[in-house]
Tab-separated table of C-alpha atoms and ligand atoms in Angstrom:
chain	number	residue	atom	x	y	z
A	1	MET	CA	-23.255	2.494	1.123
A	2	LYS	CA	-26.272	0.291	0.590
A	3	ALA	CA	-24.633	-3.130	0.329
A	4	GLU	CA	-24.406	-5.014	3.607
A	5	GLY	CA	-21.921	-7.889	3.769
A	6	VAL	CA	-18.240	-7.928	2.898
A	7	ALA	CA	-18.902	-9.978	-0.259
A	8	GLU	CA	-21.501	-7.497	-1.556
A	9	ARG	CA	-19.231	-4.587	-0.763
A	10	TRP	CA	-16.363	-6.292	-2.581
A	11	CYS	CA	-18.455	-6.573	-5.745
A	12	GLU	CA	-19.624	-2.990	-5.541
A	13	LEU	CA	-16.077	-1.716	-4.950
A	14	ARG	CA	-14.687	-3.741	-7.872
A	15	GLU	CA	-17.305	-2.106	-10.065
A	16	ARG	CA	-16.518	1.389	-8.857
A	17	VAL	CA	-12.793	0.777	-9.406
A	18	ALA	CA	-13.509	-0.499	-12.915
A	19	GLU	CA	-15.647	2.519	-13.777
A	20	ALA	CA	-13.005	4.937	-12.495
A	21	ALA	CA	-10.345	3.120	-14.519
A	22	LEU	CA	-12.426	3.264	-17.681
A	23	ARG	CA	-13.117	6.975	-17.172
A	24	ALA	CA	-9.351	7.507	-17.269
A	25	GLY	CA	-8.842	5.247	-20.283
A	26	ARG	CA	-7.221	2.527	-18.185
A	27	ARG	CA	-7.911	-1.187	-17.990
A	28	PRO	CA	-9.720	-2.249	-14.780
A	29	GLU	CA	-7.286	-5.182	-14.346
A	30	GLU	CA	-4.459	-2.689	-13.830
A	31	VAL	CA	-5.887	-1.843	-10.399
A	32	LYS	CA	-5.624	-4.187	-7.422
A	33	ILE	CA	-7.759	-3.772	-4.330
A	34	LEU	CA	-5.828	-4.279	-1.107
A	35	GLY	CA	-7.941	-5.001	1.964
A	36	ALA	CA	-6.617	-2.740	4.736
A	37	SER	CA	-7.599	-4.975	7.608
A	38	LYS	CA	-6.158	-3.367	10.753
A	39	GLY	CA	-8.502	-3.900	13.679
A	40	GLN	CA	-10.610	-6.415	11.737
A	41	PRO	CA	-10.922	-10.049	12.762
A	42	PRO	CA	-9.561	-12.811	10.486
A	43	GLU	CA	-13.113	-13.949	9.665
A	44	LYS	CA	-13.739	-10.702	7.811
A	45	ILE	CA	-10.654	-11.297	5.679
A	46	ARG	CA	-11.851	-14.842	5.015
A	47	GLU	CA	-15.212	-13.506	3.823
A	48	ALA	CA	-13.485	-11.053	1.519
A	49	PHE	CA	-11.226	-13.810	0.186
A	50	SER	CA	-14.299	-15.872	-0.717
A	51	ALA	CA	-15.537	-12.898	-2.741
A	52	GLY	CA	-12.216	-12.459	-4.584
A	53	LEU	CA	-9.760	-10.574	-2.359
A	54	THR	CA	-6.162	-11.797	-2.647
A	55	LEU	CA	-4.189	-8.863	-1.240
A	56	VAL	CA	-4.176	-7.912	2.439
A	57	GLY	CA	-2.483	-4.940	4.123
A	58	GLU	CA	-1.668	-4.792	7.818
A	59	ASN	CA	-0.244	-1.884	9.830
A	60	TYR	CA	1.264	-3.701	12.783
A	61	VAL	CA	3.693	-6.596	12.772
A	62	GLN	CA	2.230	-8.307	15.823
A	63	GLU	CA	-1.355	-8.084	14.619
A	64	ALA	CA	-0.316	-9.466	11.240
A	65	GLU	CA	1.455	-12.368	12.876
A	66	LYS	CA	-1.742	-13.546	14.581
A	67	LYS	CA	-3.912	-13.131	11.515
A	68	ARG	CA	-1.484	-14.835	9.158
A	69	ALA	CA	-1.476	-17.821	11.480
A	70	ALA	CA	-5.288	-17.873	11.559
A	71	LEU	CA	-5.474	-17.649	7.753
A	72	ARG	CA	-2.587	-19.963	6.891
A	73	ASP	CA	-4.837	-22.032	4.635
A	74	LEU	CA	-5.562	-19.130	2.238
A	75	PRO	CA	-3.248	-18.119	-0.638
A	76	LEU	CA	-3.219	-14.439	0.312
A	77	SER	CA	-0.480	-11.951	-0.380
A	78	TRP	CA	0.427	-9.809	2.659
A	79	HIS	CA	1.707	-6.239	2.519
A	80	LEU	CA	2.971	-4.096	5.384
A	81	ILE	CA	1.328	-0.662	5.104
A	82	GLY	CA	2.252	0.744	8.532
A	83	TYR	CA	5.426	2.301	9.905
A	84	LEU	CA	8.255	-0.193	10.390
A	85	GLN	CA	10.554	0.026	13.395
A	86	LYS	CA	14.056	-1.277	12.930
A	87	ASN	CA	13.736	-3.820	15.727
A	88	LYS	CA	10.698	-5.368	13.977
A	89	ALA	CA	12.412	-5.734	10.613
A	90	ARG	CA	13.309	-9.402	10.964
A	91	LYS	CA	9.789	-10.368	11.917
A	92	ALA	CA	8.335	-8.203	9.156
A	93	LEU	CA	10.512	-9.911	6.593
A	94	ALA	CA	9.229	-13.302	7.701
A	95	LEU	CA	5.580	-12.197	7.585
A	96	PHE	CA	5.199	-9.974	4.562
A	97	ASP	CA	5.437	-10.530	0.825
A	98	LEU	CA	5.981	-6.834	0.186
A	99	ILE	CA	6.728	-3.820	2.376
A	100	GLN	CA	5.069	-0.577	1.227
A	101	THR	CA	6.561	1.728	3.840
A	102	VAL	CA	10.302	1.973	3.216
A	103	ASP	CA	10.959	5.626	4.033
A	104	ARG	CA	14.567	6.006	5.209
A	105	PRO	CA	18.026	4.665	4.349
A	106	GLU	CA	18.421	2.981	7.722
A	107	ILE	CA	15.391	0.711	7.309
A	108	ALA	CA	16.218	0.005	3.657
A	109	ARG	CA	19.736	-1.191	4.554
A	110	LYS	CA	18.442	-3.254	7.452
A	111	LEU	CA	15.795	-5.032	5.348
A	112	SER	CA	18.226	-5.656	2.524
A	113	GLY	CA	20.779	-7.234	4.861
A	114	LEU	CA	18.185	-9.511	6.423
A	115	ALA	CA	16.717	-10.487	3.052
A	116	GLU	CA	20.165	-11.374	1.762
A	117	GLU	CA	20.721	-13.686	4.746
A	118	THR	CA	17.714	-15.710	3.643
A	119	GLY	CA	18.615	-15.574	-0.035
A	120	ARG	CA	15.568	-13.503	-0.799
A	121	ARG	CA	14.925	-10.353	-2.745
A	122	LEU	CA	12.171	-8.425	-0.976
A	123	PRO	CA	9.815	-6.342	-3.121
A	124	VAL	CA	9.269	-2.891	-1.612
A	125	LEU	CA	7.564	0.430	-2.234
A	126	ILE	CA	8.921	3.742	-1.000
A	127	GLN	CA	6.473	5.787	1.060
A	128	VAL	CA	6.443	9.462	0.064
A	129	ASN	CA	5.138	12.300	2.231
A	130	VAL	CA	3.628	14.303	-0.629
A	131	GLY	CA	1.759	16.604	1.764
A	132	TYR	CA	4.830	17.566	3.819
A	133	GLU	CA	2.935	16.653	6.994
A	134	GLU	CA	5.016	16.520	10.149
A	135	THR	CA	2.784	13.860	11.668
A	136	LYS	CA	3.203	11.478	8.729
A	137	ALA	CA	5.924	9.050	7.789
A	138	GLY	CA	7.409	8.995	4.312
A	139	VAL	CA	10.380	10.511	2.571
A	140	LEU	CA	9.989	14.101	1.350
A	141	PRO	CA	9.764	14.473	-2.423
A	142	GLU	CA	13.137	16.240	-2.625
A	143	ASP	CA	14.848	13.329	-0.846
A	144	LEU	CA	13.134	10.630	-2.880
A	145	PHE	CA	15.676	10.308	-5.673
A	146	GLU	CA	18.533	9.710	-3.249
A	147	LEU	CA	16.615	7.035	-1.333
A	148	ALA	CA	15.345	5.360	-4.502
A	149	ARG	CA	18.879	5.134	-5.895
A	150	LEU	CA	20.024	3.497	-2.678
A	151	VAL	CA	17.141	1.000	-2.698
A	152	LYS	CA	17.780	0.185	-6.345
A	153	ASP	CA	21.389	-0.665	-5.538
A	154	LEU	CA	20.692	-2.749	-2.424
A	155	PRO	CA	20.996	-6.439	-3.336
A	156	GLY	CA	18.247	-7.643	-0.966
A	157	LEU	CA	15.549	-5.272	-2.201
A	158	GLU	CA	13.546	-4.873	-5.372
A	159	LEU	CA	11.986	-1.449	-5.896
A	160	ARG	CA	8.489	-1.829	-7.338
A	161	GLY	CA	6.961	1.609	-6.861
A	162	LEU	CA	5.691	4.333	-4.538
A	163	MET	CA	3.071	4.647	-1.830
A	164	THR	CA	1.469	7.662	-0.175
A	165	ILE	CA	-1.079	8.715	2.431
A	166	PRO	CA	-2.051	12.253	1.403
A	167	PRO	CA	-3.468	14.850	3.798
A	168	TYR	CA	-7.076	14.107	4.684
A	169	GLN	CA	-9.572	16.253	2.795
A	170	GLU	CA	-13.341	16.074	3.121
A	171	ASP	CA	-13.676	16.554	-0.630
A	172	PRO	CA	-11.862	13.785	-2.555
A	173	GLU	CA	-11.298	16.169	-5.461
A	174	ALA	CA	-9.033	18.218	-3.198
A	175	VAL	CA	-6.699	15.209	-2.902
A	176	ARG	CA	-6.245	14.854	-6.654
A	177	PRO	CA	-3.103	17.037	-6.886
A	178	TYR	CA	-1.319	14.800	-4.352
A	179	PHE	CA	-2.145	11.655	-6.304
A	180	ARG	CA	-1.018	13.296	-9.515
A	181	ARG	CA	2.218	14.338	-7.840
A	182	LEU	CA	2.976	10.760	-6.802
A	183	ARG	CA	2.418	9.564	-10.355
A	184	GLU	CA	4.731	12.241	-11.720
A	185	LEU	CA	7.373	11.308	-9.165
A	186	ARG	CA	7.153	7.663	-10.217
A	187	ASP	CA	7.350	8.453	-13.928
A	188	ASP	CA	10.330	10.694	-13.340
A	189	LEU	CA	12.138	8.116	-11.198
A	190	ARG	CA	11.473	5.297	-13.637
A	191	GLU	CA	13.160	7.284	-16.348
A	192	LYS	CA	16.052	8.622	-14.273
A	193	LEU	CA	16.856	5.273	-12.668
A	194	ASP	CA	16.100	3.356	-15.851
A	195	LEU	CA	13.903	0.979	-13.855
A	196	GLU	CA	11.216	-0.663	-15.993
A	197	GLY	CA	9.883	-2.518	-12.955
A	198	LEU	CA	9.037	0.656	-11.080
A	199	THR	CA	5.337	0.458	-11.832
A	200	GLU	CA	3.266	0.399	-8.657
A	201	LEU	CA	1.388	3.358	-7.226
A	202	SER	CA	-0.271	2.531	-3.912
A	203	MET	CA	-2.692	5.380	-3.273
A	204	GLY	CA	-6.362	5.944	-2.477
A	205	MET	CA	-8.394	4.841	0.547
A	206	SER	CA	-12.096	4.350	1.221
A	207	HIS	CA	-13.246	7.908	0.652
A	208	ASP	CA	-10.999	8.933	-2.252
A	209	PHE	CA	-10.025	5.784	-4.158
A	210	GLU	CA	-11.911	6.671	-7.336
A	211	VAL	CA	-9.905	9.861	-7.756
A	212	ALA	CA	-6.716	7.875	-7.070
A	213	VAL	CA	-7.613	5.364	-9.793
A	214	GLU	CA	-8.281	8.191	-12.243
A	215	GLU	CA	-4.786	9.486	-11.440
A	216	GLY	CA	-3.072	6.142	-12.006
A	217	ALA	CA	-3.279	4.079	-8.785
A	218	THR	CA	-2.325	0.423	-9.278
A	219	ILE	CA	-3.156	-0.521	-5.664
A	220	VAL	CA	-6.007	1.067	-3.691
A	221	ARG	CA	-6.026	0.358	0.042
A	222	LEU	CA	-9.592	-0.097	1.246
A	223	GLY	CA	-10.473	-0.558	4.902
A	224	THR	CA	-13.885	0.606	6.085
A	225	ALA	CA	-15.464	0.600	2.614
A	226	LEU	CA	-14.753	-3.124	2.367
A	227	PHE	CA	-14.793	-4.462	5.916
A	228	GLY	CA	-17.148	-1.944	7.553
A	229	PRO	CA	-16.307	0.215	10.578
A	230	ARG	CA	-13.298	-0.917	12.588
A	231	PRO	CA	-14.290	-2.537	15.876
A	232	PRO	CA	-13.084	-0.755	19.037
A	233	LYS	CA	-9.420	-1.440	19.967
A	234	GLY	CA	-8.933	-4.923	21.391
A	235	GLY	CA	-11.967	-6.148	19.466
A	236	ALA	CA	-9.916	-7.979	16.861
B	301	PLP	C1	-6.281	2.241	7.650
B	301	PLP	C2	-5.489	2.443	6.409
B	301	PLP	C3	-6.101	2.394	5.152
B	301	PLP	C4	-7.592	2.192	4.929
B	301	PLP	O1	-8.334	3.253	5.458
B	301	PLP	P1	-9.908	3.371	5.158
B	301	PLP	O2	-10.167	4.815	5.204
B	301	PLP	O3	-10.578	2.599	6.221
B	301	PLP	O4	-10.136	2.789	3.811
B	301	PLP	C5	-5.286	2.562	4.031
B	301	PLP	N1	-3.961	2.760	4.146
B	301	PLP	C6	-3.344	2.808	5.332
B	301	PLP	C7	-1.874	3.025	5.390
B	301	PLP	C8	-4.082	2.654	6.505
B	301	PLP	O5	-3.459	2.733	7.690
């Protein structure tokens, strides 16, 4: 990529997202860019905010806690995009505006109970393991309906959509079937559960986001393409 700073990269990425959307007959405004900022210092997020970023995704509860404190003055929306352990649920609820990684009944019930205590309804996405990878989190497609019905009925949660991390492929075109699958799963669920609000599709990362947008992504999660290479561990 030729652009150098975070602000320049933001502008270039917005353009590429817009072009991909238009290619698929979609409106560019339908696609939000989430800055996947794990391992990046708060200053990088601040730079991106100045350029137009409003949505931040963090993988770890503790790391998010520090950065949120450092960026308290900015009106950012924070999403959890990493695996959530049950014993971190309370903290996660306090830190995040939306949790993208609900993937099992146990964590859904836990979050709902905690949200209810605070009189809140927490927006969530369900993470789906569309590639059937043993190393990845996410509910399997055949178990999705059951979990989605549970989440829909839990009083502390509001089901907004689906999220996936497909198998890594060198060629972004090879990932297209996984993105398409997630869209089909969402469309199917929306109809079966009669849930108008089930709209979000969080899919696509730095090397394959254009294909994801062509297949219907509403949130693309960009890390290195926006912030540059992640500093070595401990560098944030
Ligand atoms: C790190 C990460 C990203 C961003 O990855 P890049 O390839 O750097 O864009 C997106 N989603 C999740 C869940 C991540 O952990």
